[in-house]
Amino acid sequence: MSGTDAKSGSGSSGSLRGRMHKYVTEMLAPPEEADDRYDRIRAMTGKVTIERHSLGARISHWMQAFLMFVLIGTGYAIWTGNYGPLSVPPWDGYYVAFGLHMWAGILLLSFLFVLFPLYHVYVDGHRQLAELEDVRVTARIAQAFVGLKSYIPGYHRARETYDEEESDWVAYHPMQKTFFWWVSIFFGLLALTGFGMYAEIRTDPARWVELLGFLSPILPFELMLQIHLLLAFVVVAMVLGHVYFAVLPSNHDALKSMIFGDMEAYVLPAEEDEDDDTH
């Protein structure tokens, strides 16, 4: 390697380190330093009624909760062999639990990946993609939650403030976006292992079962079952965490909005352009 090449490589490495350092610094910077909206919000007074969740989003959300409850109950019954009220003559409890488990999973997939995103994102306008601002807020709130730092000044009020210029809420609880993405990923994998096992035990599975159960010829049944159970425990833990945060006193208004749709909130008006000020 020539001296010029060495210098070039060293400069490139230094530039990369510099960019990474700048990115990490920006990511960990307190959100109120990167966004002057927090200062404007702290000076606001007076709330108005705003629709936070449309009827479609609310129905989709609570249907997901109901179907998740059915999945957990029937999954526990199949795993332990205790079918209780599902043992209804002339049907065996196992077949009733299995049928409910499978169809609840299929319906939950449709609500989780199609209907809820349709209403929550495209109708209500909530942003679900993780942004740099979300990383900053999550890092700070996680530290504050365990007592390492104080909460962001104006953070709780920012979660109750609608930004007219952005057509979105100023801040979200970190668990809102995190839960949506991770539960979707884990439940998607959970469904694939479930269909894989279903394709394995069916002697003549339907074409759609074969397509969704493509893991059947790849992984042994016992391994798919172990992965299925592990993912089920992870999803249940996330659901319990979601419920815990929802019932915290600081989140009561957000919880009520998922029931009734409306929320008493501040409105951050769009800033006028300088050209408009001169006229």
C-alpha positions as YAML, in Angstrom:
chain: A
units: angstrom
residues:
- id: 1
  name: MET
  ca: [0.00, 0.00, 0.00]
- id: 2
  name: SER
  ca: [1.35, 3.43, -0.91]
- id: 3
  name: GLY
  ca: [1.56, 6.33, 1.49]
- id: 4
  name: THR
  ca: [-1.26, 8.08, -0.32]
- id: 5
  name: ASP
  ca: [-3.53, 5.05, 0.01]
- id: 6
  name: ALA
  ca: [-2.75, 4.78, 3.71]
- id: 7
  name: LYS
  ca: [-3.61, 8.41, 4.27]
- id: 8
  name: SER
  ca: [-6.79, 8.00, 2.27]
- id: 9
  name: GLY
  ca: [-7.85, 4.97, 4.30]
- id: 10
  name: SER
  ca: [-7.03, 6.72, 7.56]
- id: 11
  name: GLY
  ca: [-9.02, 9.79, 6.50]
- id: 12
  name: SER
  ca: [-11.98, 7.67, 5.49]
- id: 13
  name: SER
  ca: [-11.91, 5.86, 8.82]
- id: 14
  name: GLY
  ca: [-11.68, 9.14, 10.69]
- id: 15
  name: SER
  ca: [-14.57, 10.56, 8.71]
- id: 16
  name: LEU
  ca: [-16.66, 7.49, 9.47]
- id: 17
  name: ARG
  ca: [-15.88, 7.77, 13.19]
- id: 18
  name: GLY
  ca: [-16.76, 11.45, 13.05]
- id: 19
  name: ARG
  ca: [-20.11, 10.77, 11.40]
- id: 20
  name: MET
  ca: [-20.91, 8.00, 13.89]
- id: 21
  name: HIS
  ca: [-19.96, 10.25, 16.82]
- id: 22
  name: LYS
  ca: [-22.14, 13.05, 15.45]
- id: 23
  name: TYR
  ca: [-25.07, 10.66, 14.94]
- id: 24
  name: VAL
  ca: [-24.80, 9.18, 18.45]
- id: 25
  name: THR
  ca: [-24.49, 12.68, 19.94]
- id: 26
  name: GLU
  ca: [-27.61, 13.83, 18.11]
- id: 27
  name: MET
  ca: [-29.45, 10.64, 19.06]
- id: 28
  name: LEU
  ca: [-28.71, 11.07, 22.77]
- id: 29
  name: ALA
  ca: [-29.30, 14.83, 22.83]
- id: 30
  name: PRO
  ca: [-32.27, 15.87, 24.98]
- id: 31
  name: PRO
  ca: [-35.31, 16.26, 22.68]
- id: 32
  name: GLU
  ca: [-36.09, 19.75, 23.95]
- id: 33
  name: GLU
  ca: [-32.69, 20.91, 22.65]
- id: 34
  name: ALA
  ca: [-33.49, 19.62, 19.16]
- id: 35
  name: ASP
  ca: [-37.09, 20.83, 19.04]
- id: 36
  name: ASP
  ca: [-38.24, 24.27, 20.16]
- id: 37
  name: ARG
  ca: [-41.85, 23.05, 20.18]
- id: 38
  name: TYR
  ca: [-41.31, 21.87, 23.77]
- id: 39
  name: ASP
  ca: [-40.69, 25.47, 24.86]
- id: 40
  name: ARG
  ca: [-43.82, 26.66, 23.04]
- id: 41
  name: ILE
  ca: [-45.88, 23.86, 24.59]
- id: 42
  name: ARG
  ca: [-44.88, 24.72, 28.15]
- id: 43
  name: ALA
  ca: [-46.33, 28.21, 27.67]
- id: 44
  name: MET
  ca: [-49.67, 26.98, 26.31]
- id: 45
  name: THR
  ca: [-52.93, 27.13, 28.24]
- id: 46
  name: GLY
  ca: [-56.41, 25.81, 27.56]
- id: 47
  name: LYS
  ca: [-57.42, 22.48, 26.04]
- id: 48
  name: VAL
  ca: [-59.90, 21.57, 23.33]
- id: 49
  name: THR
  ca: [-61.55, 18.29, 22.39]
- id: 50
  name: ILE
  ca: [-59.78, 16.46, 19.57]
- id: 51
  name: GLU
  ca: [-60.51, 13.07, 18.04]
- id: 52
  name: ARG
  ca: [-57.44, 10.94, 18.63]
- id: 53
  name: HIS
  ca: [-58.73, 7.55, 17.46]
- id: 54
  name: SER
  ca: [-61.41, 6.93, 14.85]
- id: 55
  name: LEU
  ca: [-64.15, 4.34, 15.36]
- id: 56
  name: GLY
  ca: [-62.42, 1.92, 13.00]
- id: 57
  name: ALA
  ca: [-59.14, 2.16, 14.89]
- id: 58
  name: ARG
  ca: [-60.87, 1.59, 18.22]
- id: 59
  name: ILE
  ca: [-62.83, -1.42, 17.02]
- id: 60
  name: SER
  ca: [-59.68, -2.88, 15.45]
- id: 61
  name: HIS
  ca: [-57.71, -2.33, 18.67]
- id: 62
  name: TRP
  ca: [-60.23, -3.99, 20.97]
- id: 63
  name: MET
  ca: [-60.82, -6.85, 18.53]
- id: 64
  name: GLN
  ca: [-57.09, -7.49, 18.67]
- id: 65
  name: ALA
  ca: [-57.28, -7.52, 22.47]
- id: 66
  name: PHE
  ca: [-60.20, -9.97, 22.43]
- id: 67
  name: LEU
  ca: [-58.57, -12.30, 19.89]
- id: 68
  name: MET
  ca: [-55.30, -12.20, 21.84]
- id: 69
  name: PHE
  ca: [-57.23, -13.26, 24.95]
- id: 70
  name: VAL
  ca: [-58.79, -16.17, 22.98]
- id: 71
  name: LEU
  ca: [-55.35, -17.20, 21.70]
- id: 72
  name: ILE
  ca: [-53.81, -17.14, 25.16]
- id: 73
  name: GLY
  ca: [-56.69, -19.10, 26.69]
- id: 74
  name: THR
  ca: [-56.93, -21.77, 23.99]
- id: 75
  name: GLY
  ca: [-53.14, -22.02, 23.73]
- id: 76
  name: TYR
  ca: [-52.91, -22.67, 27.46]
- id: 77
  name: ALA
  ca: [-55.68, -25.29, 27.18]
- id: 78
  name: ILE
  ca: [-53.91, -27.11, 24.33]
- id: 79
  name: TRP
  ca: [-50.55, -26.94, 26.11]
- id: 80
  name: THR
  ca: [-51.81, -28.25, 29.47]
- id: 81
  name: GLY
  ca: [-54.71, -30.45, 28.31]
- id: 82
  name: ASN
  ca: [-57.17, -28.65, 30.62]
- id: 83
  name: TYR
  ca: [-60.07, -27.67, 28.39]
- id: 84
  name: GLY
  ca: [-62.67, -26.77, 31.01]
- id: 85
  name: PRO
  ca: [-65.79, -25.25, 29.42]
- id: 86
  name: LEU
  ca: [-64.43, -26.08, 25.94]
- id: 87
  name: SER
  ca: [-65.25, -29.77, 26.53]
- id: 88
  name: VAL
  ca: [-68.77, -29.51, 25.11]
- id: 89
  name: PRO
  ca: [-70.43, -32.80, 23.98]
- id: 90
  name: PRO
  ca: [-70.39, -34.13, 21.35]
- id: 91
  name: TRP
  ca: [-67.11, -32.32, 20.55]
- id: 92
  name: ASP
  ca: [-63.84, -33.10, 22.25]
- id: 93
  name: GLY
  ca: [-62.26, -30.16, 24.08]
- id: 94
  name: TYR
  ca: [-59.04, -30.42, 22.09]
- id: 95
  name: TYR
  ca: [-60.74, -29.93, 18.73]
- id: 96
  name: VAL
  ca: [-62.78, -27.00, 20.00]
- id: 97
  name: ALA
  ca: [-59.66, -25.33, 21.47]
- id: 98
  name: PHE
  ca: [-57.62, -26.06, 18.36]
- id: 99
  name: GLY
  ca: [-60.28, -24.65, 16.02]
- id: 100
  name: LEU
  ca: [-60.70, -21.49, 18.09]
- id: 101
  name: HIS
  ca: [-56.93, -21.10, 18.38]
- id: 102
  name: MET
  ca: [-56.35, -21.36, 14.65]
- id: 103
  name: TRP
  ca: [-59.16, -19.04, 13.55]
- id: 104
  name: ALA
  ca: [-58.42, -16.50, 16.27]
- id: 105
  name: GLY
  ca: [-54.84, -16.40, 14.98]
- id: 106
  name: ILE
  ca: [-55.96, -15.92, 11.37]
- id: 107
  name: LEU
  ca: [-58.35, -13.12, 12.33]
- id: 108
  name: LEU
  ca: [-55.73, -11.46, 14.52]
- id: 109
  name: LEU
  ca: [-53.30, -11.46, 11.60]
- id: 110
  name: SER
  ca: [-55.84, -9.59, 9.47]
- id: 111
  name: PHE
  ca: [-56.48, -6.99, 12.19]
- id: 112
  name: LEU
  ca: [-52.81, -6.61, 13.13]
- id: 113
  name: PHE
  ca: [-51.35, -6.28, 9.65]
- id: 114
  name: VAL
  ca: [-54.25, -4.82, 7.63]
- id: 115
  name: LEU
  ca: [-57.20, -3.24, 9.45]
- id: 116
  name: PHE
  ca: [-55.53, -1.56, 12.44]
- id: 117
  name: PRO
  ca: [-52.69, 0.01, 10.37]
- id: 118
  name: LEU
  ca: [-55.27, 1.14, 7.80]
- id: 119
  name: TYR
  ca: [-57.28, 3.10, 10.37]
- id: 120
  name: HIS
  ca: [-54.51, 4.04, 12.81]
- id: 121
  name: VAL
  ca: [-52.00, 5.24, 10.22]
- id: 122
  name: TYR
  ca: [-53.85, 6.18, 7.04]
- id: 123
  name: VAL
  ca: [-57.17, 7.37, 8.51]
- id: 124
  name: ASP
  ca: [-56.06, 8.83, 11.86]
- id: 125
  name: GLY
  ca: [-52.65, 10.01, 10.62]
- id: 126
  name: HIS
  ca: [-50.52, 8.52, 13.39]
- id: 127
  name: ARG
  ca: [-46.89, 8.03, 12.44]
- id: 128
  name: GLN
  ca: [-45.62, 4.54, 13.18]
- id: 129
  name: LEU
  ca: [-42.16, 4.66, 11.60]
- id: 130
  name: ALA
  ca: [-39.37, 5.12, 14.13]
- id: 131
  name: GLU
  ca: [-37.69, 8.50, 13.75]
- id: 132
  name: LEU
  ca: [-34.59, 10.04, 15.33]
- id: 133
  name: GLU
  ca: [-36.83, 12.03, 17.67]
- id: 134
  name: ASP
  ca: [-38.37, 8.77, 18.90]
- id: 135
  name: VAL
  ca: [-34.91, 7.38, 19.69]
- id: 136
  name: ARG
  ca: [-34.05, 10.49, 21.69]
- id: 137
  name: VAL
  ca: [-37.30, 10.37, 23.64]
- id: 138
  name: THR
  ca: [-37.05, 6.61, 24.26]
- id: 139
  name: ALA
  ca: [-33.48, 6.86, 25.59]
- id: 140
  name: ARG
  ca: [-34.35, 9.73, 27.93]
- id: 141
  name: ILE
  ca: [-37.67, 8.26, 29.15]
- id: 142
  name: ALA
  ca: [-36.09, 4.86, 29.79]
- id: 143
  name: GLN
  ca: [-33.45, 6.53, 31.98]
- id: 144
  name: ALA
  ca: [-36.10, 8.58, 33.77]
- id: 145
  name: PHE
  ca: [-38.29, 5.50, 34.32]
- id: 146
  name: VAL
  ca: [-35.52, 3.81, 36.34]
- id: 147
  name: GLY
  ca: [-34.57, 7.01, 38.15]
- id: 148
  name: LEU
  ca: [-31.30, 7.82, 36.37]
- id: 149
  name: LYS
  ca: [-32.52, 11.13, 34.91]
- id: 150
  name: SER
  ca: [-35.44, 13.48, 35.20]
- id: 151
  name: TYR
  ca: [-38.26, 13.44, 32.68]
- id: 152
  name: ILE
  ca: [-38.05, 15.78, 29.72]
- id: 153
  name: PRO
  ca: [-39.51, 19.17, 30.70]
- id: 154
  name: GLY
  ca: [-42.83, 19.42, 28.93]
- id: 155
  name: TYR
  ca: [-42.81, 15.77, 27.84]
- id: 156
  name: HIS
  ca: [-46.15, 14.84, 29.43]
- id: 157
  name: ARG
  ca: [-47.75, 17.98, 28.01]
- id: 158
  name: ALA
  ca: [-46.24, 17.23, 24.58]
- id: 159
  name: ARG
  ca: [-48.05, 13.88, 24.58]
- id: 160
  name: GLU
  ca: [-51.30, 15.84, 25.03]
- id: 161
  name: THR
  ca: [-50.54, 18.32, 22.25]
- id: 162
  name: TYR
  ca: [-51.58, 18.13, 18.61]
- id: 163
  name: ASP
  ca: [-49.29, 19.87, 16.11]
- id: 164
  name: GLU
  ca: [-51.37, 21.40, 13.31]
- id: 165
  name: GLU
  ca: [-48.33, 21.97, 11.11]
- id: 166
  name: GLU
  ca: [-47.21, 18.33, 11.31]
- id: 167
  name: SER
  ca: [-50.80, 16.98, 11.45]
- id: 168
  name: ASP
  ca: [-49.69, 14.66, 14.24]
- id: 169
  name: TRP
  ca: [-49.21, 14.54, 17.99]
- id: 170
  name: VAL
  ca: [-46.01, 16.16, 19.22]
- id: 171
  name: ALA
  ca: [-44.85, 13.17, 21.29]
- id: 172
  name: TYR
  ca: [-45.79, 9.55, 21.86]
- id: 173
  name: HIS
  ca: [-45.07, 7.22, 24.72]
- id: 174
  name: PRO
  ca: [-42.05, 5.13, 23.64]
- id: 175
  name: MET
  ca: [-44.02, 1.93, 24.24]
- id: 176
  name: GLN
  ca: [-46.63, 2.89, 21.64]
- id: 177
  name: LYS
  ca: [-44.44, 2.57, 18.56]
- id: 178
  name: THR
  ca: [-42.16, -0.03, 20.11]
- id: 179
  name: PHE
  ca: [-45.05, -2.31, 21.00]
- id: 180
  name: PHE
  ca: [-46.66, -1.97, 17.56]
- id: 181
  name: TRP
  ca: [-43.53, -3.01, 15.66]
- id: 182
  name: TRP
  ca: [-42.16, -5.71, 17.93]
- id: 183
  name: VAL
  ca: [-45.49, -7.42, 18.58]
- id: 184
  name: SER
  ca: [-46.09, -7.45, 14.82]
- id: 185
  name: ILE
  ca: [-42.71, -9.07, 14.16]
- id: 186
  name: PHE
  ca: [-42.98, -11.64, 16.93]
- id: 187
  name: PHE
  ca: [-46.60, -12.50, 16.18]
- id: 188
  name: GLY
  ca: [-45.78, -12.88, 12.49]
- id: 189
  name: LEU
  ca: [-43.06, -15.41, 13.38]
- id: 190
  name: LEU
  ca: [-45.44, -17.04, 15.86]
- id: 191
  name: ALA
  ca: [-48.03, -17.50, 13.10]
- id: 192
  name: LEU
  ca: [-45.47, -18.98, 10.71]
- id: 193
  name: THR
  ca: [-44.43, -21.64, 13.22]
- id: 194
  name: GLY
  ca: [-48.10, -22.34, 13.94]
- id: 195
  name: PHE
  ca: [-48.91, -22.86, 10.27]
- id: 196
  name: GLY
  ca: [-45.78, -24.96, 9.93]
- id: 197
  name: MET
  ca: [-46.97, -27.32, 12.66]
- id: 198
  name: TYR
  ca: [-50.49, -27.35, 11.21]
- id: 199
  name: ALA
  ca: [-49.16, -28.33, 7.77]
- id: 200
  name: GLU
  ca: [-47.12, -31.08, 9.44]
- id: 201
  name: ILE
  ca: [-50.04, -32.73, 11.26]
- id: 202
  name: ARG
  ca: [-52.53, -32.45, 8.38]
- id: 203
  name: THR
  ca: [-52.51, -35.48, 6.07]
- id: 204
  name: ASP
  ca: [-53.84, -33.50, 3.11]
- id: 205
  name: PRO
  ca: [-53.47, -29.76, 3.91]
- id: 206
  name: ALA
  ca: [-55.15, -27.14, 1.75]
- id: 207
  name: ARG
  ca: [-53.01, -25.17, -0.68]
- id: 208
  name: TRP
  ca: [-53.02, -22.01, 1.47]
- id: 209
  name: VAL
  ca: [-51.93, -24.06, 4.50]
- id: 210
  name: GLU
  ca: [-49.02, -25.47, 2.51]
- id: 211
  name: LEU
  ca: [-47.98, -21.98, 1.42]
- id: 212
  name: LEU
  ca: [-48.11, -20.49, 4.92]
- id: 213
  name: GLY
  ca: [-46.64, -23.66, 6.44]
- id: 214
  name: PHE
  ca: [-43.48, -23.58, 4.34]
- id: 215
  name: LEU
  ca: [-41.40, -24.15, 7.50]
- id: 216
  name: SER
  ca: [-42.77, -27.71, 7.77]
- id: 217
  name: PRO
  ca: [-40.19, -29.38, 5.49]
- id: 218
  name: ILE
  ca: [-37.40, -27.17, 6.80]
- id: 219
  name: LEU
  ca: [-37.65, -27.47, 10.60]
- id: 220
  name: PRO
  ca: [-38.50, -30.49, 12.76]
- id: 221
  name: PHE
  ca: [-41.92, -30.39, 14.42]
- id: 222
  name: GLU
  ca: [-40.40, -30.38, 17.92]
- id: 223
  name: LEU
  ca: [-38.22, -27.35, 17.09]
- id: 224
  name: MET
  ca: [-41.16, -25.45, 15.62]
- id: 225
  name: LEU
  ca: [-43.16, -26.20, 18.77]
- id: 226
  name: GLN
  ca: [-40.35, -24.92, 21.02]
- id: 227
  name: ILE
  ca: [-40.00, -21.74, 18.96]
- id: 228
  name: HIS
  ca: [-43.78, -21.31, 18.98]
- id: 229
  name: LEU
  ca: [-43.94, -21.57, 22.77]
- id: 230
  name: LEU
  ca: [-40.98, -19.21, 23.25]
- id: 231
  name: LEU
  ca: [-42.51, -16.58, 20.97]
- id: 232
  name: ALA
  ca: [-45.87, -17.02, 22.70]
- id: 233
  name: PHE
  ca: [-44.28, -16.22, 26.08]
- id: 234
  name: VAL
  ca: [-42.57, -13.16, 24.56]
- id: 235
  name: VAL
  ca: [-45.81, -11.87, 23.02]
- id: 236
  name: VAL
  ca: [-47.75, -12.44, 26.26]
- id: 237
  name: ALA
  ca: [-45.06, -10.56, 28.21]
- id: 238
  name: MET
  ca: [-45.31, -7.66, 25.76]
- id: 239
  name: VAL
  ca: [-49.10, -7.61, 26.03]
- id: 240
  name: LEU
  ca: [-48.86, -7.51, 29.83]
- id: 241
  name: GLY
  ca: [-46.36, -4.65, 29.57]
- id: 242
  name: HIS
  ca: [-48.70, -2.81, 27.21]
- id: 243
  name: VAL
  ca: [-51.58, -3.22, 29.68]
- id: 244
  name: TYR
  ca: [-49.38, -2.07, 32.57]
- id: 245
  name: PHE
  ca: [-48.38, 1.17, 30.85]
- id: 246
  name: ALA
  ca: [-51.96, 1.76, 29.68]
- id: 247
  name: VAL
  ca: [-53.37, 1.73, 33.22]
- id: 248
  name: LEU
  ca: [-50.75, 4.07, 34.70]
- id: 249
  name: PRO
  ca: [-52.37, 7.31, 35.94]
- id: 250
  name: SER
  ca: [-50.29, 9.38, 33.51]
- id: 251
  name: ASN
  ca: [-51.81, 7.45, 30.59]
- id: 252
  name: HIS
  ca: [-55.47, 7.50, 31.64]
- id: 253
  name: ASP
  ca: [-56.39, 10.18, 29.07]
- id: 254
  name: ALA
  ca: [-54.79, 8.16, 26.27]
- id: 255
  name: LEU
  ca: [-56.59, 5.02, 27.46]
- id: 256
  name: LYS
  ca: [-59.93, 6.83, 27.52]
- id: 257
  name: SER
  ca: [-59.33, 8.07, 23.98]
- id: 258
  name: MET
  ca: [-58.98, 4.46, 22.83]
- id: 259
  name: ILE
  ca: [-62.43, 3.82, 24.32]
- id: 260
  name: PHE
  ca: [-64.32, 7.01, 23.44]
- id: 261
  name: GLY
  ca: [-62.15, 8.39, 20.63]
- id: 262
  name: ASP
  ca: [-61.82, 11.98, 21.89]
- id: 263
  name: MET
  ca: [-59.14, 13.53, 24.07]
- id: 264
  name: GLU
  ca: [-58.78, 16.87, 25.79]
- id: 265
  name: ALA
  ca: [-55.59, 18.26, 24.30]
- id: 266
  name: TYR
  ca: [-53.57, 21.37, 23.55]
- id: 267
  name: VAL
  ca: [-53.28, 22.52, 19.95]
- id: 268
  name: LEU
  ca: [-49.95, 23.80, 18.66]
- id: 269
  name: PRO
  ca: [-50.79, 26.15, 15.76]
- id: 270
  name: ALA
  ca: [-48.70, 26.17, 12.63]
- id: 271
  name: GLU
  ca: [-46.01, 28.86, 12.61]
- id: 272
  name: GLU
  ca: [-46.59, 31.59, 10.06]
- id: 273
  name: ASP
  ca: [-43.98, 32.10, 7.36]
- id: 274
  name: GLU
  ca: [-41.80, 35.18, 7.56]
- id: 275
  name: ASP
  ca: [-43.13, 36.32, 4.18]
- id: 276
  name: ASP
  ca: [-46.65, 36.29, 5.61]
- id: 277
  name: ASP
  ca: [-45.53, 38.44, 8.56]
- id: 278
  name: THR
  ca: [-44.25, 41.14, 6.25]
- id: 279
  name: HIS
  ca: [-47.62, 41.63, 4.50]
...
